[in-house]
Tab-separated table of N, CA and C in Angstrom:
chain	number	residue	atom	x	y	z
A	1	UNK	N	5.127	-19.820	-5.981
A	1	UNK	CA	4.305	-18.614	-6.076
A	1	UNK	C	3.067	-18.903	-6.917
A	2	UNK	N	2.121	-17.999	-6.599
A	2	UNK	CA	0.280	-18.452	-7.358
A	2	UNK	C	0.809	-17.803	-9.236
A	3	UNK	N	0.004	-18.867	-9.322
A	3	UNK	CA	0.250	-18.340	-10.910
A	3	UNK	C	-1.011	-16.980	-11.499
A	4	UNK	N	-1.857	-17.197	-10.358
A	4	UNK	CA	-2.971	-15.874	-10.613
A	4	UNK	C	-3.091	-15.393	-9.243
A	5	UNK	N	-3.908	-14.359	-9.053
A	5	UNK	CA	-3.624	-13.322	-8.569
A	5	UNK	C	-5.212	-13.210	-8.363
A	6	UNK	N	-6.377	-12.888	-7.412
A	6	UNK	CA	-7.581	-12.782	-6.925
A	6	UNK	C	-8.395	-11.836	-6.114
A	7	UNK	N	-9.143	-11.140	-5.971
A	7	UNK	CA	-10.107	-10.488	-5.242
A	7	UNK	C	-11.278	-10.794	-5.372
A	8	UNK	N	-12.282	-10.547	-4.226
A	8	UNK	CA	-13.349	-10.309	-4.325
A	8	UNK	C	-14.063	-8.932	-4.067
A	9	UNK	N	-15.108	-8.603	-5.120
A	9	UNK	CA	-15.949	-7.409	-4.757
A	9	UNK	C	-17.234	-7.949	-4.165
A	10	UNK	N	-17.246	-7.082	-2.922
A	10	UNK	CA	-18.752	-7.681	-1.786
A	10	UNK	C	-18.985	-5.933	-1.527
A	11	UNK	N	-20.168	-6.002	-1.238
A	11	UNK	CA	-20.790	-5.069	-0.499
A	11	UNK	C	-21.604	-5.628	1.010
A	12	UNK	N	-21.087	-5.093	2.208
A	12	UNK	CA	-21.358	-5.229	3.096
A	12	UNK	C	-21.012	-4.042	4.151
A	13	UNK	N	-21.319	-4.432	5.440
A	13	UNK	CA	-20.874	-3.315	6.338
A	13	UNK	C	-20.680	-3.887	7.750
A	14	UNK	N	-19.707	-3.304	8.835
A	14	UNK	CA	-19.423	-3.445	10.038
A	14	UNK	C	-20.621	-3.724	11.147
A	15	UNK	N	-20.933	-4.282	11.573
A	15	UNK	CA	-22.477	-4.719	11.747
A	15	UNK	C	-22.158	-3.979	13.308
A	16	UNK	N	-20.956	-4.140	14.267
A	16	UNK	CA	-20.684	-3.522	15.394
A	16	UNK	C	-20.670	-1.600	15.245
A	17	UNK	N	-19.789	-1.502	14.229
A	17	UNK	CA	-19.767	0.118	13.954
A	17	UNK	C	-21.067	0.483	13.942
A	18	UNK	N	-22.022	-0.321	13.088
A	18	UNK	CA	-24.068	0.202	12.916
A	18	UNK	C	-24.343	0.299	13.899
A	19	UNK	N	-24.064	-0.906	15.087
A	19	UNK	CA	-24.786	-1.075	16.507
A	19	UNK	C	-24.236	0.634	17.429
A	20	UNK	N	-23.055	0.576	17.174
A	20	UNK	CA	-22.056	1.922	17.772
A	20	UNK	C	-22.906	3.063	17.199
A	21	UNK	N	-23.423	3.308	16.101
A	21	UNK	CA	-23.640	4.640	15.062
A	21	UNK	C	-24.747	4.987	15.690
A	22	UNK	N	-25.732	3.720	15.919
A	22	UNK	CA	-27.324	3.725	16.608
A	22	UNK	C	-27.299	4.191	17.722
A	23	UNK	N	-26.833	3.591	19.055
A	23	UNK	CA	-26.128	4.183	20.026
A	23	UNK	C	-25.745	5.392	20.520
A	24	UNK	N	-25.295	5.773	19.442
A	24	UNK	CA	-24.526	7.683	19.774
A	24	UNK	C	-25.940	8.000	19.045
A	25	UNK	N	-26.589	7.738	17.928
A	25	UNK	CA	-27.811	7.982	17.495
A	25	UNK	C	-28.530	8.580	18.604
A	26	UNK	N	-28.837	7.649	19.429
A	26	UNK	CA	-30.149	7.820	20.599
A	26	UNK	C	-29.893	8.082	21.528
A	27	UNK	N	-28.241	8.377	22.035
A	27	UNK	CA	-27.423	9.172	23.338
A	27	UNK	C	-28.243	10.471	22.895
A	28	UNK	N	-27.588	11.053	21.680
A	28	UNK	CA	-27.864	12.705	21.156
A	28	UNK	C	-28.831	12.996	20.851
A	29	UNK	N	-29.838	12.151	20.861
A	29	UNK	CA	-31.237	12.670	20.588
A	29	UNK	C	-31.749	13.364	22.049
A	30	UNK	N	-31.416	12.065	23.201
A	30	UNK	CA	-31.696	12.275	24.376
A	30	UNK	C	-31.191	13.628	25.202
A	31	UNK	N	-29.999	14.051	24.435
A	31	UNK	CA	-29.460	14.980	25.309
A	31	UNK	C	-29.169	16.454	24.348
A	32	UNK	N	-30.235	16.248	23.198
A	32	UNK	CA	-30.156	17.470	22.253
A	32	UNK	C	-31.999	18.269	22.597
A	33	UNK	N	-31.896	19.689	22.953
A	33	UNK	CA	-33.180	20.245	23.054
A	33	UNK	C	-33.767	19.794	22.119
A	34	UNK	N	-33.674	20.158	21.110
A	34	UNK	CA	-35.084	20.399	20.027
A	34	UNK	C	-35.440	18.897	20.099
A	35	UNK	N	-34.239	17.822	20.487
A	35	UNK	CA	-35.382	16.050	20.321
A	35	UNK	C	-35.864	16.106	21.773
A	36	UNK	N	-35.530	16.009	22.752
A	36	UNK	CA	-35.670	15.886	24.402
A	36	UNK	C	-36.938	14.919	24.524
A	37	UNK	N	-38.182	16.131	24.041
A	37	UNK	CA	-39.667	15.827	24.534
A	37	UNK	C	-39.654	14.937	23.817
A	38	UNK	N	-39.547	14.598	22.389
A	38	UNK	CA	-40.553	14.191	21.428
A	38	UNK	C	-40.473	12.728	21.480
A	39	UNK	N	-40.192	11.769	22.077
A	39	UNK	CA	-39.969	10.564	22.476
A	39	UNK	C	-39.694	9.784	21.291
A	40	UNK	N	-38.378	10.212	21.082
A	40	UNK	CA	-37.883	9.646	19.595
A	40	UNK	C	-37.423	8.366	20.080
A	41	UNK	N	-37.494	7.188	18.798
A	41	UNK	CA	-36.722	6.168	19.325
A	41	UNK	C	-35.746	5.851	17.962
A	42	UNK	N	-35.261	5.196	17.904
A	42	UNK	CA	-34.368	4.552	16.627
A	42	UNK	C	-33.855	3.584	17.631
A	43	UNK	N	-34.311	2.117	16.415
A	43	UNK	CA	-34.157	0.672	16.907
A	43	UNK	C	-33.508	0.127	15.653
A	44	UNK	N	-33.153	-0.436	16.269
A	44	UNK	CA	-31.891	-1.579	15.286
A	44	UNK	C	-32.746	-3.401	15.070
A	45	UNK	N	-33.060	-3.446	13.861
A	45	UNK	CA	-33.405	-5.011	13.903
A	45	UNK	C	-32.385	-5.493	13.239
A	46	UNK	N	-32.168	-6.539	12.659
A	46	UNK	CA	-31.800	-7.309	11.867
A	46	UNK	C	-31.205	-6.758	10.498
A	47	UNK	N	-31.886	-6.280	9.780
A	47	UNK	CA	-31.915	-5.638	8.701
A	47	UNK	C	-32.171	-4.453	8.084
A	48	UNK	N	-33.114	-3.930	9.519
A	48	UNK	CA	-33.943	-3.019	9.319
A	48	UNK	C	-33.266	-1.340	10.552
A	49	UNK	N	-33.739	-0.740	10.369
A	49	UNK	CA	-33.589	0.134	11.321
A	49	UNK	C	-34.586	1.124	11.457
A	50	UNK	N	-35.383	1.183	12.690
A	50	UNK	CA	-36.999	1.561	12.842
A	50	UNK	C	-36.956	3.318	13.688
A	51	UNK	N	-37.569	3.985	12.804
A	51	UNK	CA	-37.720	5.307	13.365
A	51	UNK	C	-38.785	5.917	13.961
A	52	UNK	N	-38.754	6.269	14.948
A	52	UNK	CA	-40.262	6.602	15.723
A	52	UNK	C	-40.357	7.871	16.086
A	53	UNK	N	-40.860	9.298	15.675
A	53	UNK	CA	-40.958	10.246	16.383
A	53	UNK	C	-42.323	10.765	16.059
A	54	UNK	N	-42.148	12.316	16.349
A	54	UNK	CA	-43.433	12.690	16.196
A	54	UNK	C	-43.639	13.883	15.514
A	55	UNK	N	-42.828	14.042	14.427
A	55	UNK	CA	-43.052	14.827	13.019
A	55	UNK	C	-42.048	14.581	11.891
A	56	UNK	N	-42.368	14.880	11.110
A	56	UNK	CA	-41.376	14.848	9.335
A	56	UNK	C	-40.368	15.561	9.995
A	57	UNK	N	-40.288	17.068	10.487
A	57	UNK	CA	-39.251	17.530	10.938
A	57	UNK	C	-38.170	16.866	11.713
A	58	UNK	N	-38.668	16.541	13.034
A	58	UNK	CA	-37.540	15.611	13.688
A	58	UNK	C	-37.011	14.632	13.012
A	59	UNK	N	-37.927	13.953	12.276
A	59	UNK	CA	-37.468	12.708	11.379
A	59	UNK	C	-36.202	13.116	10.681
A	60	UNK	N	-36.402	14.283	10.058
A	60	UNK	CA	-34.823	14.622	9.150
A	60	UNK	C	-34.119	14.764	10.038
A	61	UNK	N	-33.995	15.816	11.036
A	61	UNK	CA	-33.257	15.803	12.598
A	61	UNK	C	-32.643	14.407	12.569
A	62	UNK	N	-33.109	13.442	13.286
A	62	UNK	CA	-32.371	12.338	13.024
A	62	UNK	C	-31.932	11.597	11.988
A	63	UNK	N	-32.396	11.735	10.610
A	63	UNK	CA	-31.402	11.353	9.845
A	63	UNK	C	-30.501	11.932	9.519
A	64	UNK	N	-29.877	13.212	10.254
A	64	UNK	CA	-29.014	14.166	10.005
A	64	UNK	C	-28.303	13.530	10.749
A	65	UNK	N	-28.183	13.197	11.814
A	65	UNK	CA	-27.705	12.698	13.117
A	65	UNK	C	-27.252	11.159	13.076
A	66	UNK	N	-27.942	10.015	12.666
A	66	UNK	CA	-27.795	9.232	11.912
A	66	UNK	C	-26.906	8.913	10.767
A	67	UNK	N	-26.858	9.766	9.904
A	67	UNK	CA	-26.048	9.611	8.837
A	67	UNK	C	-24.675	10.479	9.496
A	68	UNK	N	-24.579	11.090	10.404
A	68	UNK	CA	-23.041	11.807	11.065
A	68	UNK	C	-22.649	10.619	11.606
A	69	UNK	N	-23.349	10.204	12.627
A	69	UNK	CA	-22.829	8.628	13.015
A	69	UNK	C	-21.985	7.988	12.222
A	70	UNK	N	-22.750	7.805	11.241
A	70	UNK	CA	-22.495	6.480	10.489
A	70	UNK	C	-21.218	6.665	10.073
A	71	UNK	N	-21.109	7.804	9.240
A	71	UNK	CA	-20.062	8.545	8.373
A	71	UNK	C	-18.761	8.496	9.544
A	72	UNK	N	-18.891	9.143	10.764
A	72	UNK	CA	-17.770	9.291	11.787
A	72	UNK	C	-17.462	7.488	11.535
A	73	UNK	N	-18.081	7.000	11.994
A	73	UNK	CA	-17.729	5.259	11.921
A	73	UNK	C	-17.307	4.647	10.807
A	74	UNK	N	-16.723	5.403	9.657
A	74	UNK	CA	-16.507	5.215	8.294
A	74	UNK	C	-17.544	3.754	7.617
A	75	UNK	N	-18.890	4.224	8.277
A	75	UNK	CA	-19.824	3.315	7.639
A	75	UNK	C	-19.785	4.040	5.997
A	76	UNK	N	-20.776	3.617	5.036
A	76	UNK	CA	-20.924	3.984	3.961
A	76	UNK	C	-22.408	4.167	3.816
A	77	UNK	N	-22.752	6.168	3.414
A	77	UNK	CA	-24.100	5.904	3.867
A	77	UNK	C	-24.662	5.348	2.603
A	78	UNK	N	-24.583	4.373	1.709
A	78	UNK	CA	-24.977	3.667	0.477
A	78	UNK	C	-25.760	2.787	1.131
A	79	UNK	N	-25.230	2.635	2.736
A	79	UNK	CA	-26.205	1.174	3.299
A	79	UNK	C	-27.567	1.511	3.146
A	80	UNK	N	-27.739	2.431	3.725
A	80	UNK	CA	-29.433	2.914	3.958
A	80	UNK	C	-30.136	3.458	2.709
A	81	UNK	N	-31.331	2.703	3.138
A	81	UNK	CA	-31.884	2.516	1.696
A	81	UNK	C	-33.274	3.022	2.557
A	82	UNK	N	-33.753	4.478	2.872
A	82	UNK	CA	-34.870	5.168	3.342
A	82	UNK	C	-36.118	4.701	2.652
A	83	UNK	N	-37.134	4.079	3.771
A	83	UNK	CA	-38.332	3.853	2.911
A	83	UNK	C	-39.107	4.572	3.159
A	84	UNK	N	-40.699	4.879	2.746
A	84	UNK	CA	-41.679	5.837	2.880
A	84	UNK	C	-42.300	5.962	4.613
A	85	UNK	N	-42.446	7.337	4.781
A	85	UNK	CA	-43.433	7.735	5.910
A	85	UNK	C	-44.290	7.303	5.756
A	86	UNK	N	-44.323	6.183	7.543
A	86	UNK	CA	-45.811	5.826	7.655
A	86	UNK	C	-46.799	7.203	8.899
A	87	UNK	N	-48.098	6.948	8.798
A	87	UNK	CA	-48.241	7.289	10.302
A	87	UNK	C	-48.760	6.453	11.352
A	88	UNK	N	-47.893	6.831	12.381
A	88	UNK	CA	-48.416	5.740	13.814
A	88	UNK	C	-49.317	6.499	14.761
A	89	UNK	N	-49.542	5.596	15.693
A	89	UNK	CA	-50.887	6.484	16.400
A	89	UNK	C	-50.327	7.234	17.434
A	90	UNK	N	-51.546	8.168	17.334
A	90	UNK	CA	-50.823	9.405	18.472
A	90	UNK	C	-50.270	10.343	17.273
A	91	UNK	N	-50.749	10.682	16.566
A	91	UNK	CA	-49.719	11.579	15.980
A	91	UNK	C	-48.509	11.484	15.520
A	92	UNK	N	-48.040	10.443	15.482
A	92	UNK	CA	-46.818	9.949	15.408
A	92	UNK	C	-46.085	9.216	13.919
A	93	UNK	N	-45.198	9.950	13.176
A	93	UNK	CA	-44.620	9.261	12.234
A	93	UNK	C	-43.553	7.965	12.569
A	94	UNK	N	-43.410	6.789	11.218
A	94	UNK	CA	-42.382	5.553	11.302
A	94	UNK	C	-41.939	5.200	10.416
A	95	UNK	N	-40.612	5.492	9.835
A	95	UNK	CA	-40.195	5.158	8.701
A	95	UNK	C	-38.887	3.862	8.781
A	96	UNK	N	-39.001	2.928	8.024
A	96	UNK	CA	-38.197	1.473	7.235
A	96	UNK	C	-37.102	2.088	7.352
A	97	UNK	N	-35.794	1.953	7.466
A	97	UNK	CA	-34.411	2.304	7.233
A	97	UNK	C	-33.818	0.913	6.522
A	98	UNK	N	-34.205	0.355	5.179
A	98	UNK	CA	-33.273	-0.975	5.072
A	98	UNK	C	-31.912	-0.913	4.975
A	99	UNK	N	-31.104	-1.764	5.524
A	99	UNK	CA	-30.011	-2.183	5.311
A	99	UNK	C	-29.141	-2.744	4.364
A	100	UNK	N	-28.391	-2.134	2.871
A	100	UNK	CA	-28.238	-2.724	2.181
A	100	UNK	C	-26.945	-3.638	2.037
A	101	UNK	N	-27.471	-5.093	2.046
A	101	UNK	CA	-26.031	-5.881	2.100
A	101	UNK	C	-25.821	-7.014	1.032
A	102	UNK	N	-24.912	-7.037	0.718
A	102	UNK	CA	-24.619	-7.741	-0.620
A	102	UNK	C	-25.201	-7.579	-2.371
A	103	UNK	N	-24.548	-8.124	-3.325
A	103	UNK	CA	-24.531	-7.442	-4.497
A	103	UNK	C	-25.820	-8.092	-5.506
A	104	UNK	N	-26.334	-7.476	-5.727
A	104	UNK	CA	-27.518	-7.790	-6.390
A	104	UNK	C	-27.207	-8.424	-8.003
A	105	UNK	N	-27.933	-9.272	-8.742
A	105	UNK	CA	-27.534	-9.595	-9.673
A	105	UNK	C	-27.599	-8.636	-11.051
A	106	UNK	N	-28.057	-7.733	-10.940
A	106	UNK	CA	-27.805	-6.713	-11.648
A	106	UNK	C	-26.811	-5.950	-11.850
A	107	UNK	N	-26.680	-5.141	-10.378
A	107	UNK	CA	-25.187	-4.714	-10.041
A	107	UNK	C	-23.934	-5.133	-10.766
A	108	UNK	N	-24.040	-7.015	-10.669
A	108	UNK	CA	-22.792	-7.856	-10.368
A	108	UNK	C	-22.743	-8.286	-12.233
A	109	UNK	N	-23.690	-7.886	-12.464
A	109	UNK	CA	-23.634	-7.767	-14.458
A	109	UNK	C	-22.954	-6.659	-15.039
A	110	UNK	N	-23.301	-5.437	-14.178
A	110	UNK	CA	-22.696	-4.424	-14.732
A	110	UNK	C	-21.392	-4.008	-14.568
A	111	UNK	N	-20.940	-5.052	-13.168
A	111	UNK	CA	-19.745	-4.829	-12.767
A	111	UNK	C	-18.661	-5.739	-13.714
A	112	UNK	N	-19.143	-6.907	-13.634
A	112	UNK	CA	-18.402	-8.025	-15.190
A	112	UNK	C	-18.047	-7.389	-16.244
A	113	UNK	N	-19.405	-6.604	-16.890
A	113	UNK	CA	-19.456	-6.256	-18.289
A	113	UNK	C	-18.344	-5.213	-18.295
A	114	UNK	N	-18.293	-4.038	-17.229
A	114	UNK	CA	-17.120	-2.727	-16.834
A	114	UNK	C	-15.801	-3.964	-17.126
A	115	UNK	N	-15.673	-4.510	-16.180
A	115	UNK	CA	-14.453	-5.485	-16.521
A	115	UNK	C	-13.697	-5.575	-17.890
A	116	UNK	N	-14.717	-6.877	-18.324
A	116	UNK	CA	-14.713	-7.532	-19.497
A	116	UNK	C	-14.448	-6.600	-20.560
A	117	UNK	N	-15.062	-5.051	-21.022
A	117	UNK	CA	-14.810	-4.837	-21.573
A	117	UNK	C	-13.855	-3.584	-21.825
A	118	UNK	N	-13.306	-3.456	-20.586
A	118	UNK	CA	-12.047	-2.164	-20.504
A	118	UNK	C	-10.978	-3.418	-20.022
A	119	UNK	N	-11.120	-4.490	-19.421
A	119	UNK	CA	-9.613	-5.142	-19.332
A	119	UNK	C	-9.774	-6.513	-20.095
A	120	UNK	N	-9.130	-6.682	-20.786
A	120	UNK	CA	-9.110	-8.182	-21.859
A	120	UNK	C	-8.623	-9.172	-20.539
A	121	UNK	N	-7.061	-8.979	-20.409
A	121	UNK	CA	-6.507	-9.940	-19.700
A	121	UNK	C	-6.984	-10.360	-18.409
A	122	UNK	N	-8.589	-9.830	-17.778
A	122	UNK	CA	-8.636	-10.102	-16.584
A	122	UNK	C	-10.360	-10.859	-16.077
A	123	UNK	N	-10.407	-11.692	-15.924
A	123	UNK	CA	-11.272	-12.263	-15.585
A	123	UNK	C	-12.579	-12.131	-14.591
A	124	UNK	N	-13.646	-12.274	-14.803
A	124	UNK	CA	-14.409	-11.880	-13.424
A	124	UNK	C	-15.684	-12.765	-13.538
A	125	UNK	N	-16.053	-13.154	-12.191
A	125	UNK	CA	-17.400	-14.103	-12.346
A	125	UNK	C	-18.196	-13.667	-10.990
A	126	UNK	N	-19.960	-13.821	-11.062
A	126	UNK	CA	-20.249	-13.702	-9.978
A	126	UNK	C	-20.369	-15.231	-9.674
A	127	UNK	N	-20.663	-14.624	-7.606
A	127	UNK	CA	-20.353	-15.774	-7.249
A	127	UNK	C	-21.510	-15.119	-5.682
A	128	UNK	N	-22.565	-16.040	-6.183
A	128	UNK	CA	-23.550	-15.530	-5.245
A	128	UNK	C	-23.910	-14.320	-5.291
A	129	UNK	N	-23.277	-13.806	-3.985
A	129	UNK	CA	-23.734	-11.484	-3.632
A	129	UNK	C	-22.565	-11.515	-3.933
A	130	UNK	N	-21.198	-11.923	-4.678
A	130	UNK	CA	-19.881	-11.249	-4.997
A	130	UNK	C	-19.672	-11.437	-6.071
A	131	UNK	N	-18.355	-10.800	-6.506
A	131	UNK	CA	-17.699	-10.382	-8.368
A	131	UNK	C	-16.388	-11.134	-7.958
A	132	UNK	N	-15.806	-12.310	-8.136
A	132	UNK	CA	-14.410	-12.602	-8.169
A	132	UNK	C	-13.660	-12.062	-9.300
A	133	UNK	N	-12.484	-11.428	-9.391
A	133	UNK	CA	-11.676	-11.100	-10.315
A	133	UNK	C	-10.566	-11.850	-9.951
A	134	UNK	N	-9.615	-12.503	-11.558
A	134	UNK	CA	-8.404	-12.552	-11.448
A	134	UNK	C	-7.505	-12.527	-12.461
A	135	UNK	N	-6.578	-12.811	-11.815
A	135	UNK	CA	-5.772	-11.901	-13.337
A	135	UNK	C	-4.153	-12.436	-13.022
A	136	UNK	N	-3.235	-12.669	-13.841
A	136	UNK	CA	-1.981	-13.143	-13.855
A	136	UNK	C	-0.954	-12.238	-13.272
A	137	UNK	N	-2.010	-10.873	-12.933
A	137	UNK	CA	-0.632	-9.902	-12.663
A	137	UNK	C	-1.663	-8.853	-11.284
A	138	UNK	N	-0.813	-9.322	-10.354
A	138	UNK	CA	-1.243	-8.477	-9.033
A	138	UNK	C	-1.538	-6.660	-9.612
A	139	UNK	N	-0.821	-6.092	-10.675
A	139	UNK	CA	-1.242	-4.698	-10.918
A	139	UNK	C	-2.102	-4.233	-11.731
A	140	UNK	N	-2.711	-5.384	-12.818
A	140	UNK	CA	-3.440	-5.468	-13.398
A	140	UNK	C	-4.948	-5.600	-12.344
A	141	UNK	N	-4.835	-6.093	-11.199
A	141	UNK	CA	-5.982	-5.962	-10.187
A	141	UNK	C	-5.995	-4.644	-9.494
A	142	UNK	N	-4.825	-3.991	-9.355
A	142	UNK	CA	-4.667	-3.120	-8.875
A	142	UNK	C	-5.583	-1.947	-9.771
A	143	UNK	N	-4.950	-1.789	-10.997
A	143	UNK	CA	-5.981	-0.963	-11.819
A	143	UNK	C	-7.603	-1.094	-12.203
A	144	UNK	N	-8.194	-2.376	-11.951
A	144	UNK	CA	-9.234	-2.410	-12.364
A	144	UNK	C	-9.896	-2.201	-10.659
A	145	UNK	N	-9.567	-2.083	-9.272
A	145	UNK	CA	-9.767	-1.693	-8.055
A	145	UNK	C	-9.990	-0.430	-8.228
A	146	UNK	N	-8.954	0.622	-8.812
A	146	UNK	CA	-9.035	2.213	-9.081
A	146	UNK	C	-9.915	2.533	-10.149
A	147	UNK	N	-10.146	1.769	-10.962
A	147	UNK	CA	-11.552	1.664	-12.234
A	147	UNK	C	-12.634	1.360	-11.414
A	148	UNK	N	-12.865	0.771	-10.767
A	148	UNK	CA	-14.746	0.477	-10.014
A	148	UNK	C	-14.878	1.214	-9.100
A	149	UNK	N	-13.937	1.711	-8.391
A	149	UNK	CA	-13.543	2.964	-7.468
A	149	UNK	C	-14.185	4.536	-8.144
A	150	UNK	N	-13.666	4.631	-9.106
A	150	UNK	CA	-14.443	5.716	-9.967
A	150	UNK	C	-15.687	5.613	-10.294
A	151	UNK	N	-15.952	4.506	-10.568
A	151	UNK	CA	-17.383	4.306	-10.757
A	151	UNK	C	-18.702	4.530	-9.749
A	152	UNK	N	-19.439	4.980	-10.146
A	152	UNK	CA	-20.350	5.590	-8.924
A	152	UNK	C	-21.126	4.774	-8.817
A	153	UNK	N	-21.382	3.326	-8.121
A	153	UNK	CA	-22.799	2.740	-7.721
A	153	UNK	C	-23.232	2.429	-6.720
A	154	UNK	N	-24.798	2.363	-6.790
A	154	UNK	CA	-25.777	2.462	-5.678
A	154	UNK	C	-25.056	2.006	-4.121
A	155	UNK	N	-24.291	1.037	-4.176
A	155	UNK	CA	-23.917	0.390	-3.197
A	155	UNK	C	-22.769	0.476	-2.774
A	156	UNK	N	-22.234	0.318	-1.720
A	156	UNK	CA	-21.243	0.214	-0.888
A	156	UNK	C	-20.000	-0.781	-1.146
A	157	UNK	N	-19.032	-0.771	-1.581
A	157	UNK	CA	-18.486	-1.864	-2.732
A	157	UNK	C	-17.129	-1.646	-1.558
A	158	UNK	N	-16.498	-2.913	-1.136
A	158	UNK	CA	-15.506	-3.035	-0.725
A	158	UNK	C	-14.622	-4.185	-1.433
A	159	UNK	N	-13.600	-4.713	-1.234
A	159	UNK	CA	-12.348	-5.180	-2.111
A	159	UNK	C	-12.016	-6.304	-0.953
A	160	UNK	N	-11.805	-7.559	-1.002
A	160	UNK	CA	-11.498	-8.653	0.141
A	160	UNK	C	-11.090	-9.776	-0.584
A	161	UNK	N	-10.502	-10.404	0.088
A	161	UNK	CA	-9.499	-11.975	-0.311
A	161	UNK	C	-8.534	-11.607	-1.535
A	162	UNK	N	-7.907	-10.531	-1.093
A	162	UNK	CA	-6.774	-10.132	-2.021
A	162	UNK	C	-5.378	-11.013	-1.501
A	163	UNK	N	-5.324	-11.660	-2.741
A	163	UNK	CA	-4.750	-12.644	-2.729
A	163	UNK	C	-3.735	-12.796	-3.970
């Protein structure tokens, strides 16, 4: 048997569920009155997710719609990180949707220091965009999982290579 006991904290997200969320996104735009005319689009890049319509109003419209998606798909809306209204031509607004993935080195300081200084016996290091924890006793991970759990931050924090 392991003489320690391991997790990692990552922030990431289902990259198929996003593609799915976008999808029903731009089904319901198409087949909801108030979007119909306004030749909305929402595109999926890489990182990004690109909004095209043709007022501030609709714009919230679809991020209403957008963020139901996501949420039904037990995405976490922590991903989206809304950037500023541009305007495009024609009358037309475009706003950045970034994608937020993995743990920033800030984050992954504050998450150590929470550690370090509410659990003695338990260890934690970053490691790239992740927080490894470990600890001699599988319940001792267990409690400090329900401790960062309470904790409210910016990002989308999931629990992996529990081990």
């Amino acid at each position: 048997m392991a003489s320690t006991f391991s997790f990692d904290i990552v922030s990431d997200f289902d990259r198929q569920e996003l593609v799915n969320a976008v999808d029903q996104t731009n089904r319901q735009i198409g087949s909801r009155y108030d979007l119909k005319d306004t030749k909305t689009t929402v595109e999926l890049g890489e990182d990004t997710i690109t909004v095209n319509t043709d007022s501030e109003f609709t714009l919230d419209a679809v991020h209403g719609i957008l963020n139901e998606k996501a949420a039904s798909r037990k995405l976490s809306l922590k991903i989206f990180e809304f950037g500023k209204v541009d305007s495009a031509s024609g009358n037309r607004v475009r706003q950045e949707i970034k994608l937020k993935k993995g743990i920033d080195q800030e984050i992954a300081k504050k998450i150590t220091k929470l550690i370090r200084d509410e659990f003695k016996k338990i260890q934690s290091s970053i490691q790239g965009d992740a927080v490894r924890v470990t600890a001699k006793s599988k319940d001792d991970l267990q409690q400090v999982i329900q401790r960062i759990k309470q904790e409210d931050f910016p990002i989308a924090l999931q629990f992996t290579n529990y081990r």
